[in-house]
Amino acid sequence: MKKIYTNKFFYPLIEDPFSKDDINEGVKVLKSKQITISKKTKHFEKRFNSTLKTNYSLMVNSGSSANLLALQCLINPYRKKRLNYGDEVIIPTLCWSTSLWPIIQANLKPVFIDINPDTLNIDESQIEKKITKRTKAILLVHVLGNSCNLDLILRIKKKYNLILIEDTCESLGSKFKNKYLGSFGDFSSFSFYTSHQISSGEGGMISCKDKIDYNIIKSLRSHGWSRDTSFENKFSKKYSNLDKRFIFFNSGYNLRPTEISAAIAHSQFKRLKTFIKIRNNNRRKIISAIKNDNFLCDKLEFYRNNKNVSASWFGLSIKILDIKRNNKNKIINRLEKNGIETRPIISGNFVKQPASKKYNLINKEKYPNTDYMYDRSFFIGLPTKSLDRKFINKVKLAFINSFK
Ligand SMILES: Cc1ncc(COP(=O)(O)O)c(C=O)c1O
């Protein structure tokens, strides 16, 4: 097999993710000198929308920015029903830092819920117990390509009239009952960071269901500008003394992507289905090699897709079965020494991170499923190039040597 890896691991989290076409698309933009947001970004947003069957999508410079915009939109004064200081947002303990911080940054209160140890997603059965009069939203984190039971979530959403945000940063292309993750919520975020399902180096997308939300987000993405939003006419008429090209009617950030990122992400997006298929096959081959090995078969277990989920795997999440005998950190160190790059499952129980202590997010509650999972689990990447038998054997040997 041709050598495809370039870094110190023979099995890194992600091999060189860009094809010649991706690079050419980026270079074309660079040569055109139209590097700031323009037609390519709009074109990609439309394509993203029509593929995922989301109502509105806007590209941003990261998945974190997408989460920030969703939460800022919820408290924005142009929203008819805005959330208020101290309103509660339900979030799983197993989340990324910037799934959580936008809630705090919007002066809202996160309410943590433990995970289902089989799916790594929020434990649906614990949600209703945590709902109070102040609960206004649920933020789901679709972990590493998997999802919770969205039928149950939608039922709870309806019953308590909640807003649903799907952090889909790790799960672009996964489906629940044949519908793309990220198309269920009022808002959803996606990441195109390097090791994700598609990549533009940095980049992300925010999708939403409502037209006003879309226009609020558009202005928040771009300095609070009225330009190119449905508010433009109203404000240019009302403020005729101002230069109508530069009317700032809202608060804002600059979270726009470059045209280069949009061109590269779009080029990758066209191959998403192929990536999903190859990653799935590679996953199957590695699992089968390990499960069929006499030495490894009782040492490792693999997380599977939830019922009704057809997964677009981000990586291969693995559980060590006997951590008394096989300490996780030891195994991980050995795997890395033996050429396999590893990652923890997101940030583990986020309540245990030092930042949660600093910001007083710690309470007396325990989240045993997240802790149990974190103590024995990790993940490795899944290449988007097909792995042959020789290579799979090498992976298996690296695992065997890491347990010896
Ligand atoms: C669940 C989740 N949400 C949000 C993000 C943030 O995405 P980005 O790195 O594009 O800012 C990540 C990053 O990996 C993530 O895993």
PDB file of N, CA and C in Angstrom, residues 169-210:
ATOM      1  N   CYS A 169     -21.222  18.824  15.713  1.00  0.00           N
ATOM      2  CA  CYS A 169     -19.837  19.069  15.281  1.00  0.00           C
ATOM      3  C   CYS A 169     -19.051  17.784  15.036  1.00  0.00           C
ATOM      4  N   GLU A 170     -19.465  16.690  15.699  1.00  0.00           N
ATOM      5  CA  GLU A 170     -18.738  15.428  15.536  1.00  0.00           C
ATOM      6  C   GLU A 170     -19.517  14.425  14.688  1.00  0.00           C
ATOM      7  N   SER A 171     -20.607  14.852  14.070  1.00  0.00           N
ATOM      8  CA  SER A 171     -21.492  13.835  13.478  1.00  0.00           C
ATOM      9  C   SER A 171     -22.091  14.210  12.124  1.00  0.00           C
ATOM     10  N   LEU A 172     -21.403  15.027  11.363  1.00  0.00           N
ATOM     11  CA  LEU A 172     -21.928  15.392  10.048  1.00  0.00           C
ATOM     12  C   LEU A 172     -22.102  14.141   9.180  1.00  0.00           C
ATOM     13  N   GLY A 173     -23.293  13.956   8.663  1.00  0.00           N
ATOM     14  CA  GLY A 173     -23.551  12.822   7.766  1.00  0.00           C
ATOM     15  C   GLY A 173     -24.261  11.658   8.445  1.00  0.00           C
ATOM     16  N   SER A 174     -24.313  11.656   9.796  1.00  0.00           N
ATOM     17  CA  SER A 174     -25.063  10.592  10.488  1.00  0.00           C
ATOM     18  C   SER A 174     -26.558  10.847  10.339  1.00  0.00           C
ATOM     19  N   LYS A 175     -27.331   9.750  10.374  1.00  0.00           N
ATOM     20  CA  LYS A 175     -28.778   9.897  10.223  1.00  0.00           C
ATOM     21  C   LYS A 175     -29.505   9.188  11.349  1.00  0.00           C
ATOM     22  N   PHE A 176     -30.642   9.748  11.731  1.00  0.00           N
ATOM     23  CA  PHE A 176     -31.560   9.066  12.640  1.00  0.00           C
ATOM     24  C   PHE A 176     -32.841   8.836  11.856  1.00  0.00           C
ATOM     25  N   LYS A 177     -33.256   7.581  11.758  1.00  0.00           N
ATOM     26  CA  LYS A 177     -34.425   7.215  10.934  1.00  0.00           C
ATOM     27  C   LYS A 177     -34.343   7.876   9.556  1.00  0.00           C
ATOM     28  N   ASN A 178     -33.172   7.782   8.991  1.00  0.00           N
ATOM     29  CA  ASN A 178     -32.953   8.256   7.624  1.00  0.00           C
ATOM     30  C   ASN A 178     -33.003   9.782   7.438  1.00  0.00           C
ATOM     31  N   LYS A 179     -32.986  10.516   8.526  1.00  0.00           N
ATOM     32  CA  LYS A 179     -32.944  11.989   8.451  1.00  0.00           C
ATOM     33  C   LYS A 179     -31.633  12.455   9.055  1.00  0.00           C
ATOM     34  N   TYR A 180     -30.978  13.375   8.395  1.00  0.00           N
ATOM     35  CA  TYR A 180     -29.658  13.808   8.875  1.00  0.00           C
ATOM     36  C   TYR A 180     -29.707  14.425  10.269  1.00  0.00           C
ATOM     37  N   LEU A 181     -28.755  14.058  11.120  1.00  0.00           N
ATOM     38  CA  LEU A 181     -28.591  14.760  12.389  1.00  0.00           C
ATOM     39  C   LEU A 181     -28.294  16.222  12.059  1.00  0.00           C
ATOM     40  N   GLY A 182     -28.835  17.090  12.848  1.00  0.00           N
ATOM     41  CA  GLY A 182     -28.669  18.518  12.573  1.00  0.00           C
ATOM     42  C   GLY A 182     -29.881  19.085  11.852  1.00  0.00           C
ATOM     43  N   SER A 183     -30.791  18.186  11.415  1.00  0.00           N
ATOM     44  CA  SER A 183     -32.003  18.696  10.751  1.00  0.00           C
ATOM     45  C   SER A 183     -33.217  18.586  11.682  1.00  0.00           C
ATOM     46  N   PHE A 184     -32.990  18.155  12.920  1.00  0.00           N
ATOM     47  CA  PHE A 184     -34.102  18.007  13.868  1.00  0.00           C
ATOM     48  C   PHE A 184     -34.300  19.256  14.728  1.00  0.00           C
ATOM     49  N   GLY A 185     -33.194  19.901  15.066  1.00  0.00           N
ATOM     50  CA  GLY A 185     -33.242  20.979  16.055  1.00  0.00           C
ATOM     51  C   GLY A 185     -33.679  22.316  15.483  1.00  0.00           C
ATOM     52  N   ASP A 186     -33.962  23.261  16.397  1.00  0.00           N
ATOM     53  CA  ASP A 186     -34.220  24.636  15.973  1.00  0.00           C
ATOM     54  C   ASP A 186     -32.911  25.262  15.495  1.00  0.00           C
ATOM     55  N   PHE A 187     -31.808  24.793  16.112  1.00  0.00           N
ATOM     56  CA  PHE A 187     -30.468  25.229  15.712  1.00  0.00           C
ATOM     57  C   PHE A 187     -29.571  24.001  15.680  1.00  0.00           C
ATOM     58  N   SER A 188     -28.578  24.019  14.800  1.00  0.00           N
ATOM     59  CA  SER A 188     -27.586  22.954  14.865  1.00  0.00           C
ATOM     60  C   SER A 188     -26.240  23.487  14.400  1.00  0.00           C
ATOM     61  N   SER A 189     -25.195  22.892  14.970  1.00  0.00           N
ATOM     62  CA  SER A 189     -23.849  23.350  14.639  1.00  0.00           C
ATOM     63  C   SER A 189     -23.045  22.201  14.053  1.00  0.00           C
ATOM     64  N   PHE A 190     -22.084  22.561  13.200  1.00  0.00           N
ATOM     65  CA  PHE A 190     -21.221  21.573  12.538  1.00  0.00           C
ATOM     66  C   PHE A 190     -19.796  22.111  12.542  1.00  0.00           C
ATOM     67  N   SER A 191     -18.831  21.204  12.602  1.00  0.00           N
ATOM     68  CA  SER A 191     -17.427  21.636  12.579  1.00  0.00           C
ATOM     69  C   SER A 191     -16.698  21.016  11.395  1.00  0.00           C
ATOM     70  N   PHE A 192     -15.862  21.821  10.769  1.00  0.00           N
ATOM     71  CA  PHE A 192     -15.018  21.299   9.677  1.00  0.00           C
ATOM     72  C   PHE A 192     -13.550  21.365  10.089  1.00  0.00           C
ATOM     73  N   TYR A 193     -13.312  21.234  11.401  1.00  0.00           N
ATOM     74  CA  TYR A 193     -11.933  21.219  11.879  1.00  0.00           C
ATOM     75  C   TYR A 193     -11.235  19.969  11.342  1.00  0.00           C
ATOM     76  N   THR A 194      -9.935  20.031  11.311  1.00  0.00           N
ATOM     77  CA  THR A 194      -9.123  19.044  10.606  1.00  0.00           C
ATOM     78  C   THR A 194      -9.507  17.571  10.719  1.00  0.00           C
ATOM     79  N   SER A 195      -9.780  17.081  11.905  1.00  0.00           N
ATOM     80  CA  SER A 195      -9.989  15.628  11.983  1.00  0.00           C
ATOM     81  C   SER A 195     -11.455  15.224  11.826  1.00  0.00           C
ATOM     82  N   HIS A 196     -12.320  16.176  11.503  1.00  0.00           N
ATOM     83  CA  HIS A 196     -13.760  15.872  11.473  1.00  0.00           C
ATOM     84  C   HIS A 196     -14.171  15.219  10.145  1.00  0.00           C
ATOM     85  N   GLN A 197     -15.483  14.945  10.015  1.00  0.00           N
ATOM     86  CA  GLN A 197     -15.955  14.182   8.847  1.00  0.00           C
ATOM     87  C   GLN A 197     -15.555  14.835   7.527  1.00  0.00           C
ATOM     88  N   ILE A 198     -15.659  16.174   7.468  1.00  0.00           N
ATOM     89  CA  ILE A 198     -15.047  16.902   6.347  1.00  0.00           C
ATOM     90  C   ILE A 198     -14.229  18.023   6.969  1.00  0.00           C
ATOM     91  N   SER A 199     -13.298  18.546   6.216  1.00  0.00           N
ATOM     92  CA  SER A 199     -12.417  19.544   6.815  1.00  0.00           C
ATOM     93  C   SER A 199     -12.086  20.675   5.859  1.00  0.00           C
ATOM     94  N   SER A 200     -11.980  21.864   6.448  1.00  0.00           N
ATOM     95  CA  SER A 200     -11.396  22.978   5.691  1.00  0.00           C
ATOM     96  C   SER A 200     -10.308  23.589   6.575  1.00  0.00           C
ATOM     97  N   GLY A 201      -9.666  22.764   7.357  1.00  0.00           N
ATOM     98  CA  GLY A 201      -8.693  23.248   8.341  1.00  0.00           C
ATOM     99  C   GLY A 201      -9.474  23.732   9.549  1.00  0.00           C
ATOM    100  N   GLU A 202      -9.925  24.946   9.483  1.00  0.00           N
ATOM    101  CA  GLU A 202     -10.901  25.483  10.443  1.00  0.00           C
ATOM    102  C   GLU A 202     -12.182  25.763   9.652  1.00  0.00           C
ATOM    103  N   GLY A 203     -13.317  25.733  10.328  1.00  0.00           N
ATOM    104  CA  GLY A 203     -14.575  26.055   9.638  1.00  0.00           C
ATOM    105  C   GLY A 203     -15.743  25.398  10.321  1.00  0.00           C
ATOM    106  N   GLY A 204     -16.921  25.877  10.033  1.00  0.00           N
ATOM    107  CA  GLY A 204     -18.119  25.284  10.615  1.00  0.00           C
ATOM    108  C   GLY A 204     -19.364  25.809   9.930  1.00  0.00           C
ATOM    109  N   MET A 205     -20.501  25.317  10.392  1.00  0.00           N
ATOM    110  CA  MET A 205     -21.778  25.736   9.808  1.00  0.00           C
ATOM    111  C   MET A 205     -22.801  25.824  10.926  1.00  0.00           C
ATOM    112  N   ILE A 206     -23.681  26.820  10.829  1.00  0.00           N
ATOM    113  CA  ILE A 206     -24.838  26.842  11.733  1.00  0.00           C
ATOM    114  C   ILE A 206     -26.092  26.754  10.877  1.00  0.00           C
ATOM    115  N   SER A 207     -27.003  25.886  11.291  1.00  0.00           N
ATOM    116  CA  SER A 207     -28.287  25.778  10.587  1.00  0.00           C
ATOM    117  C   SER A 207     -29.391  26.129  11.561  1.00  0.00           C
ATOM    118  N   CYS A 208     -30.481  26.671  11.027  1.00  0.00           N
ATOM    119  CA  CYS A 208     -31.635  26.946  11.901  1.00  0.00           C
ATOM    120  C   CYS A 208     -32.927  26.810  11.107  1.00  0.00           C
ATOM    121  N   LYS A 209     -34.019  26.740  11.847  1.00  0.00           N
ATOM    122  CA  LYS A 209     -35.316  26.476  11.213  1.00  0.00           C
ATOM    123  C   LYS A 209     -36.064  27.757  10.849  1.00  0.00           C
ATOM    124  N   ASP A 210     -35.817  28.829  11.618  1.00  0.00           N
ATOM    125  CA  ASP A 210     -36.662  30.004  11.534  1.00  0.00           C
ATOM    126  C   ASP A 210     -35.975  31.138  10.756  1.00  0.00           C
TER     127      ASP A 210
END
